Amino acid sequence: MATIKEVAQRAGVAPASVTRALSGHPNVSDELRQRVLAAVEETGYKPDLLAAGLRRGSSRTVGIIVSDIINPLLAAVVDFLEMELGKEGYSVLLANSHGDPARDVASVQLLQQRRVDALAVMCVDERSAELQRALTSLSFPVVLLDREIPGFERASAVLFDHYRSAHRMTEHLLDAGHQEILYITGLLGTTYPNRERLRGFTTALEERGLEARPELVRSARATEQYGRQVIAEMLDGGSLPSAVLVGPNPFLPGILKEFHARGVRVGEDVALACLDDVPLAQLHQPPLTASGRSMEEQARVAGSLLLAHMSGRRMPRTVVLPAELRLRPSTAATAEAVLRTRRGPRAQRRRRPAAVSAPSGGASR
Amino acid sequence: MATIKEVAQRAGVAPASVTRALSGHPNVSDELRQRVLAAVEETGYKPDLLAAGLRRGSSRTVGIIVSDIINPLLAAVVDFLEMELGKEGYSVLLANSHGDPARDVASVQLLQQRRVDALAVMCVDERSAELQRALTSLSFPVVLLDREIPGFERASAVLFDHYRSAHRMTEHLLDAGHQEILYITGLLGTTYPNRERLRGFTTALEERGLEARPELVRSARATEQYGRQVIAEMLDGGSLPSAVLVGPNPFLPGILKEFHARGVRVGEDVALACLDDVPLAQLHQPPLTASGRSMEEQARVAGSLLLAHMSGRRMPRTVVLPAELRLRPSTAATAEAVLRTRRGPRAQRRRRPAAVSAPSGGASR
DNA sequence: TTGAAAGCGCTAACAA
DNA sequence: TTGTTAGCGCTTTCAA
């Protein structure tokens, strides 16, 4: 690999002039620029970005910490963010935590050592004191994506309005007459969306004089397995409410598998709504009502905030983006219809009978 | 950020001793190590990996070039690879090409400038001369993931046996009596899987005295939209074969949407098989027959090949991994049953009638 | 407008 | 076992 020295020598100029010619420095004669360009061409010179970064004190690199890149929503954010930042010459250093909070912390330190110019964070557990310590000690811009760290004023945040999203979705279910809703959520208290969604859910219930019964709020790390397990338990106990509300999308496959395995017809024997909209929700038959949000917009906003901060142009900022209710057939039936169907003659079922009975509390509650 | 000098000063040693103490150098006295460790603790020193990389001539960084990180299969590979390499202290620089071959080339050059120690490549178009030129000029290990570049002996490759996978899947459909199969593939000639799968498909047909009719091999960049369009065209022309074989998974949502929109019942009015297994295929009702492969294994093998090459321990190597036929209900019906269903009384349909008629050539062909 | 010189922070070779 | 020295390749003063 040719170095700047060789190029300089070949062009008969000083190394500094090569830098100037290539970096669009204002005061460079056309003649010198030509000679440098020719020498660059001949040698195939490509500046060493490691060396440039060391000297410049900035690596033109942005770190992304993500709790799980296989989650299509997070993959989409990474994708768009990489694109936004790439336009300005920044590369992305990816760190996936695989749901392990300890990795979040390790990643912050590693990326710091790699001298990233900024950090985008979709961590596993925003409450981790260690993580907070690591993040607040950073001396470069940080943007939190759907994460909230009180007191971390130096960071920007791009949040969706998960409170409103969950609130509206819950109201939608209540409007259909559902008196009991099973809410399957990710770990409470670990991240902003889970927290806000719970608040939206309980508030909507309370506004109608209902309460979120603890046994109907099931919380765990978002895995397919747990989604399946919860449904199995509810069915086994004969206590599946007329409506189910799902938070994080990794639960969804498990939930659907268990419903299908038991012959529970989504949309008929149970209403099902999701707070994450993923391809699976749209393509399921019947399609699933979901709360949709534009990861592209989140990434675009995050990207421009980071770029602005890196160039020192702006102050940290919190941006809240709306989510959109996407009504689909999985919640079209009224609670009454759902409960009637369940009690109705098994013979009418197209598939094998569902192991469903009316929930203990029932609609009469 | 504290530097090595400050640590050295505080510990009363030379900078080089700090390096030695921290890097586990054999000849370091316990006493010196203790003092250094204490000073590190006090200053919160974290080595600058940019500087270390420059000096060492290796950045402990691996580039990944991926054609589309939103594709769940590719996201899985990135995920596992990042994990494998992370164990050994390597970070991942991500470059997503978004289906644009020109970006592949730009990414190779950028990553080269960033002095990555190795490169994992899932490019858009392996035939691109520019890309080949860029890749072959590299002086560090490269591993191709499901990509093949003839003459690029210095690279390793981790391939799945897509030929066998497509061959077996086609045989499976032929065994069910399908005489005509619509094959929807990604751009032919751009990548190894598309090429090998086509070969497997046509060979299987030829072995039974059939031929792959050009109008039944539909090729385009893998997008949901094209998948939908092909199905719409076939249905409009009344020429949908009794079986459909789908290559790249991005087609799948479009195909399913069009089938659903037209009331074509997958598994009854048409047999459907996929050469990519994604969550959607498993969770569809009925579940879709698919060819499954372990992205985790591909990533593990790729990771260990890269690590081995980087430490100079081994030669480039090509590893071929098997794919597994996962038979599910979407191909359970025989061709005869499918065609009979289509001609049968509309009244028996549960949903609205399908706009399907027997294909022009028909089973009698 | 250009060149010379210094140095970013680290590590490896060599010397002690 | 430890310190000294040099230098990775670049960019940024500063001086000419």
PDB file of C-alpha atoms in Angstrom, chain A residues 266-267 272 280-290 326-332, chain B residues 260:
ATOM      1  CA  VAL A 266     -56.808 -15.486  15.771  1.00  0.00           C
ATOM      2  CA  GLY A 267     -59.428 -12.843  15.122  1.00  0.00           C
ATOM      3  CA  LEU A 272     -54.740 -10.058  18.850  1.00  0.00           C
ATOM      4  CA  LEU A 280     -45.176 -11.298  10.053  1.00  0.00           C
ATOM      5  CA  ALA A 281     -48.028  -9.210  11.459  1.00  0.00           C
ATOM      6  CA  GLN A 282     -49.005  -7.972   8.032  1.00  0.00           C
ATOM      7  CA  LEU A 283     -48.802 -11.347   6.349  1.00  0.00           C
ATOM      8  CA  HIS A 284     -50.479 -13.409   8.954  1.00  0.00           C
ATOM      9  CA  GLN A 285     -53.915 -14.643   8.031  1.00  0.00           C
ATOM     10  CA  PRO A 286     -55.824 -12.794   9.232  1.00  0.00           C
ATOM     11  CA  PRO A 287     -53.495  -9.778   9.233  1.00  0.00           C
ATOM     12  CA  LEU A 288     -52.731  -8.484  12.699  1.00  0.00           C
ATOM     13  CA  THR A 289     -53.610  -5.064  14.002  1.00  0.00           C
ATOM     14  CA  ALA A 290     -50.386  -3.335  14.951  1.00  0.00           C
ATOM     15  CA  ARG A 326     -52.806   0.077  11.793  1.00  0.00           C
ATOM     16  CA  LEU A 327     -56.129  -1.612  12.190  1.00  0.00           C
ATOM     17  CA  ARG A 328     -56.383  -5.025  10.602  1.00  0.00           C
ATOM     18  CA  PRO A 329     -58.776  -7.958  10.870  1.00  0.00           C
ATOM     19  CA  SER A 330     -57.247  -9.609  13.932  1.00  0.00           C
ATOM     20  CA  THR A 331     -59.142  -7.166  16.146  1.00  0.00           C
ATOM     21  CA  ALA A 332     -62.229  -6.685  14.030  1.00  0.00           C
TER      22      ALA A 332
ATOM     23  CA  HIS B 260     -54.210 -13.928  -0.329  1.00  0.00           C
TER      24      HIS B 260
END
